[in-house]
Coordinates of C-alpha atoms in Angstrom, one line a residue:
M1385 CA -24.3 64.5 -45.8
I1386 CA -20.8 65.3 -44.5
K1387 CA -19.3 62.4 -42.5
I1388 CA -16.0 62.7 -40.6
K1389 CA -14.2 59.9 -38.9
T1390 CA -11.1 61.0 -37.0
V1391 CA -8.6 59.9 -34.3
F1392 CA -7.4 62.2 -31.5
K1393 CA -5.1 61.7 -28.5
S1394 CA -5.2 63.1 -25.0
I1395 CA -2.6 65.5 -23.9
G1396 CA -2.2 65.0 -20.1
P1397 CA -5.0 63.3 -18.1
L1398 CA -8.6 63.3 -19.5
H1399 CA -11.6 62.9 -17.3
T1400 CA -15.0 62.2 -18.8
G1401 CA -16.9 64.6 -16.5
S1402 CA -19.0 61.8 -15.1
D1403 CA -20.8 62.4 -11.8
T1404 CA -20.7 58.7 -10.9
N1405 CA -18.8 58.0 -7.7
A1406 CA -17.4 54.7 -6.6
G1407 CA -17.0 55.4 -2.9
T1408 CA -14.8 58.5 -2.8
L1409 CA -13.5 57.9 -6.3
K1410 CA -15.1 59.8 -9.2
S1411 CA -15.1 57.3 -11.9
L1412 CA -15.0 57.5 -15.7
R1413 CA -18.3 57.4 -17.6
R1414 CA -18.8 53.9 -19.0
Q1415 CA -20.9 52.6 -21.9
A1416 CA -22.1 49.0 -22.2
C1417 CA -20.8 47.4 -25.4
V1418 CA -20.8 44.1 -27.0
L1419 CA -17.2 43.0 -27.2
A1420 CA -15.7 42.8 -30.7
Q1421 CA -14.2 39.4 -29.7
P1422 CA -15.9 37.6 -26.8
V1423 CA -13.6 36.8 -23.9
Q1424 CA -13.2 33.0 -23.6
Y1425 CA -11.0 31.0 -21.4
E1426 CA -11.0 27.7 -19.6
S1427 CA -11.0 27.6 -15.8
R1428 CA -10.8 24.8 -13.3
L1429 CA -12.6 27.0 -10.7
S1430 CA -16.3 27.8 -10.5
D1431 CA -17.5 31.4 -10.5
Q1432 CA -17.8 31.4 -6.7
Q1433 CA -14.4 29.8 -6.2
R1434 CA -12.7 32.5 -8.3
R1435 CA -14.4 35.1 -6.1
D1436 CA -13.4 33.3 -2.9
A1437 CA -9.8 33.2 -4.1
V1438 CA -9.7 36.9 -4.6
V1439 CA -11.3 37.4 -1.1
H1440 CA -8.5 35.2 0.3
I1441 CA -6.0 37.6 -1.1
C1442 CA -7.9 40.7 0.0
L1443 CA -8.2 39.4 3.6
G1444 CA -4.4 38.8 3.7
V1445 CA -4.0 42.5 2.8
W1446 CA -6.7 43.7 5.1
Y1447 CA -5.3 42.1 8.2
S1448 CA -1.8 43.4 7.3
I1449 CA -2.9 47.1 7.4
D1450 CA -1.4 49.2 10.2
W1451 CA -4.7 49.8 12.0
E1452 CA -3.1 51.0 15.3
N1453 CA -1.7 54.2 13.7
M1454 CA -4.8 55.0 11.6
R1455 CA -6.8 58.2 12.3
K1456 CA -10.4 57.7 13.3
S1457 CA -11.5 60.2 10.6
R1458 CA -9.9 57.9 8.0
M1459 CA -11.6 54.9 9.5
M1460 CA -15.0 56.4 8.8
G1461 CA -14.5 55.9 5.0
I1462 CA -12.3 52.9 5.1
W1463 CA -14.5 50.6 3.0
D1464 CA -14.7 53.3 0.3
E1465 CA -10.9 53.6 0.4
F1466 CA -10.4 49.9 0.2
S1467 CA -12.8 49.6 -2.8
N1468 CA -11.0 52.5 -4.6
K1469 CA -7.6 51.0 -4.0
L1470 CA -8.8 47.6 -5.2
I1471 CA -10.1 49.2 -8.4
A1472 CA -6.8 51.0 -8.9
A1473 CA -4.8 47.8 -8.3
G1474 CA -7.0 46.0 -10.9
R1475 CA -5.3 48.0 -13.6
A1476 CA -2.2 45.8 -13.2
S1477 CA -1.1 43.6 -16.1
N1478 CA -0.8 40.4 -14.0
K1479 CA -1.7 38.9 -10.7
Y1480 CA 1.7 39.5 -9.0
Q1481 CA 1.6 43.1 -10.0
F1482 CA -1.9 43.4 -8.7
L1483 CA -0.8 42.2 -5.2
E1484 CA 2.2 44.5 -5.3
N1485 CA 0.1 47.5 -6.2
L1486 CA -2.5 46.8 -3.6
C1487 CA 0.1 46.3 -0.8
R1488 CA 2.0 49.4 -1.8
S1489 CA -1.1 51.5 -1.7
W1490 CA -1.5 50.6 2.0
G1491 CA 2.2 50.7 2.9
I1492 CA 2.3 47.0 3.6
Q1493 CA 5.7 45.3 3.5
S1494 CA 4.6 41.8 4.4
V1495 CA 1.2 40.1 4.2
R1496 CA -0.3 38.1 7.0
N1497 CA -1.5 34.5 6.5
A1498 CA 0.8 34.2 3.5
P1499 CA 0.1 30.4 2.8
N1500 CA -3.6 31.1 2.1
V1501 CA -2.7 34.1 0.0
L1502 CA -0.2 32.2 -2.1
K1503 CA -2.6 29.3 -2.6
A1504 CA -5.2 31.7 -3.9
I1505 CA -2.8 33.4 -6.2
D1506 CA -1.5 30.1 -7.6
A1507 CA -5.1 28.9 -8.1
L1508 CA -5.9 31.9 -10.3
T1509 CA -4.6 32.8 -13.7
D1510 CA -3.7 36.4 -14.4
Y1511 CA -6.9 37.0 -16.3
E1512 CA -9.2 35.2 -13.8
L1513 CA -8.0 37.4 -11.0
L1514 CA -8.1 40.7 -12.9
D1515 CA -11.5 39.9 -14.5
I1516 CA -13.0 39.4 -11.0
V1517 CA -11.4 42.5 -9.5
R1518 CA -12.3 44.7 -12.4
H1519 CA -15.9 43.7 -12.8
E1520 CA -17.0 42.5 -9.3
T1521 CA -15.3 44.9 -7.0
Q1522 CA -18.3 45.8 -4.8
Y1523 CA -19.2 42.1 -4.4
I1524 CA -15.7 41.3 -3.2
C1525 CA -15.8 44.1 -0.7
L1526 CA -19.2 42.9 0.6
M1527 CA -17.8 39.4 1.1
L1528 CA -14.7 40.8 2.8
R1529 CA -16.8 43.0 5.1
A1530 CA -19.1 40.1 6.1
I1531 CA -16.1 37.9 7.1
K1532 CA -14.5 40.8 9.0
D1533 CA -17.8 41.6 10.9
E1534 CA -18.2 37.9 11.7
A1535 CA -14.7 37.8 13.1
K1536 CA -15.5 40.9 15.2
E1537 CA -18.5 39.2 16.7
R1538 CA -16.4 36.2 17.7
K1539 CA -14.1 38.5 19.6
K1540 CA -10.9 36.7 18.6
E1541 CA -8.2 37.4 21.2
D1542 CA -5.7 38.6 18.6
G1543 CA -8.2 40.4 16.4
F1544 CA -7.4 38.0 13.6
T1545 CA -9.4 35.1 12.2
S1546 CA -8.7 32.4 9.8
F1547 CA -10.3 32.8 6.4
D1548 CA -13.7 31.3 6.8
L1549 CA -14.1 30.3 3.2
P1550 CA -14.3 26.9 1.6
P1551 CA -10.9 25.5 0.5
I1552 CA -10.2 26.2 -3.1
I1553 CA -10.1 22.8 -4.8
P1554 CA -9.8 23.0 -8.6
M1555 CA -12.2 20.8 -10.6
E1556 CA -10.9 17.9 -12.6
T1557 CA -12.6 19.0 -15.8
P1558 CA -12.2 22.7 -16.7
V1559 CA -15.3 24.8 -17.6
Q1560 CA -15.5 27.4 -20.4
V1561 CA -16.0 31.0 -19.2
V1562 CA -17.4 33.4 -21.8
R1563 CA -18.0 37.1 -21.5
V1564 CA -19.6 38.9 -24.5
R1565 CA -20.3 42.3 -22.9
G1566 CA -18.2 44.9 -21.2
D1567 CA -18.5 48.4 -19.8
I1568 CA -16.0 50.5 -21.8
P1569 CA -15.1 54.0 -20.6
A1570 CA -16.0 56.6 -23.2
I1571 CA -16.7 60.3 -23.8
S1572 CA -20.3 61.0 -24.6
G1573 CA -21.2 62.8 -27.8
N1574 CA -23.5 65.1 -25.8
S1575 CA -20.6 66.4 -23.6
I1576 CA -18.4 67.1 -26.7
R1577 CA -21.4 68.8 -28.4
G1578 CA -21.8 71.0 -25.3
K1579 CA -18.2 72.2 -25.5
M1580 CA -18.6 73.0 -29.2
R1581 CA -21.8 74.9 -28.5
R1582 CA -20.3 77.2 -26.0
L1583 CA -17.3 77.9 -28.2
A1584 CA -19.6 78.6 -31.2
M1585 CA -22.1 80.9 -29.4
H1586 CA -19.4 82.8 -27.6
D1587 CA -17.7 83.5 -31.0
F1588 CA -21.1 84.4 -32.5
C1589 CA -21.9 87.0 -29.7
Q1590 CA -18.5 88.5 -30.1
R1591 CA -18.7 88.9 -33.8
V1592 CA -22.1 90.5 -33.9
G1593 CA -21.5 92.6 -30.8
I1594 CA -24.1 91.1 -28.4
Q1595 CA -23.4 92.4 -24.9
Q1596 CA -26.7 91.6 -23.1
M1597 CA -29.6 89.2 -23.4
D1598 CA -32.5 87.7 -21.5
K1599 CA -31.5 84.7 -19.4
R1600 CA -33.9 82.3 -21.2
T1601 CA -32.4 83.6 -24.5
Y1602 CA -28.9 82.8 -23.1
H1603 CA -29.9 79.2 -22.3
T1604 CA -31.4 78.8 -25.8
L1605 CA -28.0 79.7 -27.4
F1606 CA -25.5 78.4 -24.9
T1607 CA -27.0 75.3 -23.3
G1608 CA -29.5 74.1 -25.8
G1609 CA -32.7 75.7 -24.4
F1610 CA -35.4 74.0 -22.4
L1611 CA -38.8 72.4 -22.9
D1612 CA -41.9 73.7 -21.2
Q1613 CA -45.6 74.3 -22.0
S1614 CA -45.0 77.5 -23.8
T1615 CA -46.6 77.7 -27.3
K1616 CA -45.1 81.0 -28.3
Y1617 CA -42.8 79.5 -30.9
E1618 CA -45.1 76.9 -32.5
D1619 CA -44.9 79.0 -35.6
F1620 CA -42.3 77.4 -37.8
D1621 CA -41.7 80.7 -39.6
K1622 CA -40.6 82.2 -36.3
L1623 CA -38.2 79.4 -35.8
E1624 CA -36.7 79.9 -39.3
F1625 CA -36.4 83.6 -38.6
M1626 CA -34.5 82.8 -35.4
V1627 CA -32.1 80.5 -37.2
S1628 CA -31.6 83.2 -39.9
H1629 CA -30.4 85.5 -37.1
C1630 CA -28.1 82.8 -35.7
P1631 CA -27.1 80.2 -38.2
M1632 CA -25.3 78.2 -35.5
L1633 CA -28.7 77.3 -34.2
G1634 CA -29.3 75.5 -37.4
V1635 CA -26.1 73.5 -36.8
L1636 CA -26.5 72.8 -33.1
G1637 CA -30.3 73.0 -32.6
A1638 CA -32.2 74.1 -29.5
A1639 CA -35.4 73.4 -27.5
I1640 CA -37.8 76.3 -27.3
G1641 CA -41.1 76.0 -25.4
N1642 CA -42.7 72.8 -26.6
M1643 CA -40.9 72.9 -30.0
T1644 CA -37.3 72.1 -31.1
I1645 CA -35.0 73.3 -33.7
E1646 CA -33.3 70.1 -34.9
G1647 CA -29.6 70.6 -35.3
E1648 CA -27.8 69.3 -38.4
L1649 CA -24.8 68.3 -36.3
K1650 CA -24.5 64.7 -35.3
V1651 CA -21.8 64.0 -32.7
G1652 CA -20.8 60.5 -31.9
W1653 CA -19.3 59.1 -28.7
A1654 CA -15.5 59.0 -28.5
Y1655 CA -14.1 55.5 -27.6
P1656 CA -10.5 54.6 -26.8
L1657 CA -8.9 52.5 -29.4
C1658 CA -8.8 49.1 -27.7
C1659 CA -9.0 45.4 -28.2
E1660 CA -12.5 45.3 -26.5
R1661 CA -13.8 47.2 -29.6
G1662 CA -11.5 45.5 -32.1
T1663 CA -9.7 48.7 -32.9
S1664 CA -6.3 48.0 -31.2
A1665 CA -4.2 45.3 -29.6
Q1666 CA -4.2 47.1 -26.3
S1667 CA -6.9 46.8 -23.6
Y1668 CA -8.5 50.1 -22.4
W1669 CA -7.4 49.1 -18.9
E1670 CA -3.8 50.0 -20.0
Y1671 CA -4.9 53.6 -20.6
I1672 CA -6.7 54.2 -17.2
D1673 CA -5.0 55.9 -14.3
T1674 CA -6.1 57.4 -11.0
V1675 CA -5.3 61.0 -10.0
F1676 CA -5.1 61.9 -6.3
Q1677 CA -5.6 65.6 -5.5
T1678 CA -5.5 67.6 -2.3
R1679 CA -6.2 71.1 -1.2
S1680 CA -4.1 72.0 1.8
D1681 CA -4.7 74.6 4.5
S1682 CA -2.2 77.4 3.8
S1683 CA -3.4 79.7 6.6
K1684 CA -0.4 78.9 8.9
T1685 CA 2.1 79.8 6.2
E1686 CA 0.4 83.1 5.2
K1687 CA 2.6 86.0 6.4
A1688 CA 1.0 89.2 5.0
I1689 CA -2.6 88.7 6.1
A1690 CA -3.8 88.6 9.7
L1691 CA -6.5 85.9 10.2
S1692 CA -9.4 85.8 12.6
G1693 CA -12.3 83.6 13.4
G1694 CA -10.6 80.7 15.1
D1695 CA -8.6 77.7 13.9
H1696 CA -10.6 75.9 11.3
T1697 CA -8.3 73.7 9.3
Q1698 CA -9.4 73.3 5.7
Q1699 CA -8.2 70.3 3.7
M1700 CA -9.8 68.3 0.9
K1701 CA -8.8 65.0 -0.6
Y1702 CA -10.3 63.5 -3.7
E1703 CA -9.5 61.0 -6.4
Y1704 CA -10.7 60.5 -9.9
E1705 CA -10.2 58.1 -12.7
C1706 CA -8.8 59.5 -15.9
F1707 CA -7.4 58.5 -19.3
S1708 CA -3.6 58.7 -19.3
S1709 CA -1.8 61.1 -21.5
G1710 CA -1.5 59.8 -25.1
T1711 CA -4.7 57.7 -25.0
P1712 CA -6.0 57.4 -28.6
F1713 CA -9.7 57.8 -29.4
E1714 CA -11.9 57.2 -32.4
W1715 CA -14.6 59.8 -33.0
R1716 CA -17.3 60.3 -35.6
L1717 CA -19.3 63.4 -36.4
A1718 CA -21.6 64.4 -39.3
C1719 CA -23.5 67.3 -40.7
T1720 CA -26.8 66.6 -42.5
A1721 CA -27.4 70.2 -43.7
T1722 CA -28.0 71.0 -47.4
K1723 CA -28.2 74.8 -47.1
P1724 CA -24.8 76.3 -47.9
L1725 CA -25.0 78.8 -45.0
I1726 CA -25.5 76.1 -42.4
V1727 CA -22.7 74.0 -44.0
S1728 CA -20.4 77.0 -43.8
A1729 CA -21.3 77.5 -40.1
F1730 CA -20.5 73.8 -39.5
W1731 CA -17.0 74.2 -41.0
H1732 CA -16.4 77.3 -38.9
L1733 CA -17.5 75.3 -35.8
L1734 CA -14.8 72.7 -36.5
A1735 CA -12.2 75.4 -36.9
L1736 CA -13.2 76.9 -33.5
F1737 CA -13.0 73.5 -31.8
Q1738 CA -9.6 72.8 -33.4
A1739 CA -8.4 76.1 -31.9
E1740 CA -9.6 75.2 -28.4
P1741 CA -9.5 71.4 -28.2
Y1742 CA -10.7 70.6 -24.7
I1743 CA -13.3 68.0 -23.7
G1744 CA -14.4 66.3 -20.5
G1745 CA -14.4 67.7 -17.0
M1746 CA -12.0 69.1 -14.4
G1747 CA -10.3 71.3 -17.0
A1748 CA -9.4 73.8 -14.2
V1749 CA -6.9 71.4 -12.8
G1750 CA -5.2 70.5 -16.1
N1751 CA -7.5 67.8 -17.6
G1752 CA -9.1 67.5 -21.0
E1753 CA -6.7 68.8 -23.7
I1754 CA -6.6 66.7 -26.9
S1755 CA -4.5 66.7 -30.0
M1756 CA -6.4 66.3 -33.3
D1757 CA -6.4 67.6 -36.9
L1758 CA -9.8 68.7 -38.0
L1759 CA -8.4 71.5 -40.3
R1760 CA -7.6 68.9 -43.0
E1761 CA -11.3 68.2 -43.2
I1762 CA -12.3 71.8 -43.8
P1763 CA -12.4 72.9 -47.4
E1764 CA -10.6 76.1 -48.4
G1765 CA -12.8 79.0 -47.7
G1766 CA -15.4 76.8 -45.9
S1767 CA -16.2 79.4 -43.3
D1768 CA -16.3 82.4 -45.7
E1769 CA -20.1 82.4 -46.3
Y1770 CA -20.9 82.1 -42.6
L1771 CA -18.5 84.9 -41.6
A1772 CA -19.7 87.2 -44.4
H1773 CA -23.3 86.6 -43.3
L1774 CA -22.5 87.6 -39.8
E1775 CA -20.6 90.7 -40.9
K1776 CA -23.4 91.8 -43.2
N1777 CA -26.2 91.3 -40.7
A1778 CA -24.5 92.0 -37.4
G1779 CA -26.7 95.0 -36.6
A1780 CA -29.9 93.1 -37.1
M1781 CA -28.7 90.1 -35.2
Q1782 CA -27.4 92.2 -32.3
E1783 CA -30.8 94.0 -32.0
Y1784 CA -32.8 90.8 -32.2
W1785 CA -30.9 88.8 -29.6
Q1786 CA -30.6 91.7 -27.2
E1787 CA -34.4 92.3 -27.3
V1788 CA -36.0 89.0 -27.9
K1789 CA -37.9 87.3 -25.0
I1790 CA -38.2 83.5 -25.2

């Protein structure tokens, strides 16, 4: 078995391609992990007191927002926006930076009800505040919303209410707080494998001259196939014949009917080097950033094209979490093949990926490029047998894949 352990770095922002949305924020894919070293600290506040203290701070910020000049369209998604900005502010390194980041995101110069906010900040350590914000954002927003709605029902004359929370009174005897699990952002092995598959199959089709194929055949090669009730390929000899006409299938595998070609390539998840996994002194929080993108309406600036159909302004705003440029990752992959031809195809696959090192999503807007060195892992002439096999059998392979129906 060939085992490779490598480290790569992001060049520019890197998004994992996750479809998970936190409000209007497309968040990074996260994987639950047991922490290498459990987080332990002493606190003179109970769990609920720590949450209440964070809510005190958030309420001070909330009632300091310039609501009078806010557009109604923005108000419709205000809770999602507040949640997103709370998440972004939680990437600070201490509690004072957290407050500064949160206020700056709303354009706030001074916070209302400053005494309560200061008491809450003083009652919390840096880690206590950041731990609550990072891992209990939605609960904090629910508490905030409940207090705000209650104030609205009371119809306070000035639209402001005192913080209806119990006073934060530290306990005489501190308690031990322990956290052994965490959700660490990561890049799934399946997504990396998908990028490698498309590179390998595009290269294969070009080398043997394939210009057309059935759609189901295309999905077998480029997306890993599909499972259904078909029994057409239960014959293992047919599957072996298929692999002989595309050795990359032996590396990457595919699902065909109710059968599968098990690929010899094993792709691990890529994790940031971080203290949570015991691989670095830095926390993964130091690597995460938020990208804000807009698509503006340029119709009013277009000079050469006459437009018709009325005035329909088109503008789009979106945010997504990403790994910052220079984030280091650990990554493992392996090849279990024993046949020389499949091993040679594996080495060629690594060379293709080295030449086009892009992973994750949103590549069209500049995400996903990585810097790595896989060439040092490839033995001299490692791809030769695979390339010679394609050159020798190109005609038969082209005919097979252009005619086969799966």
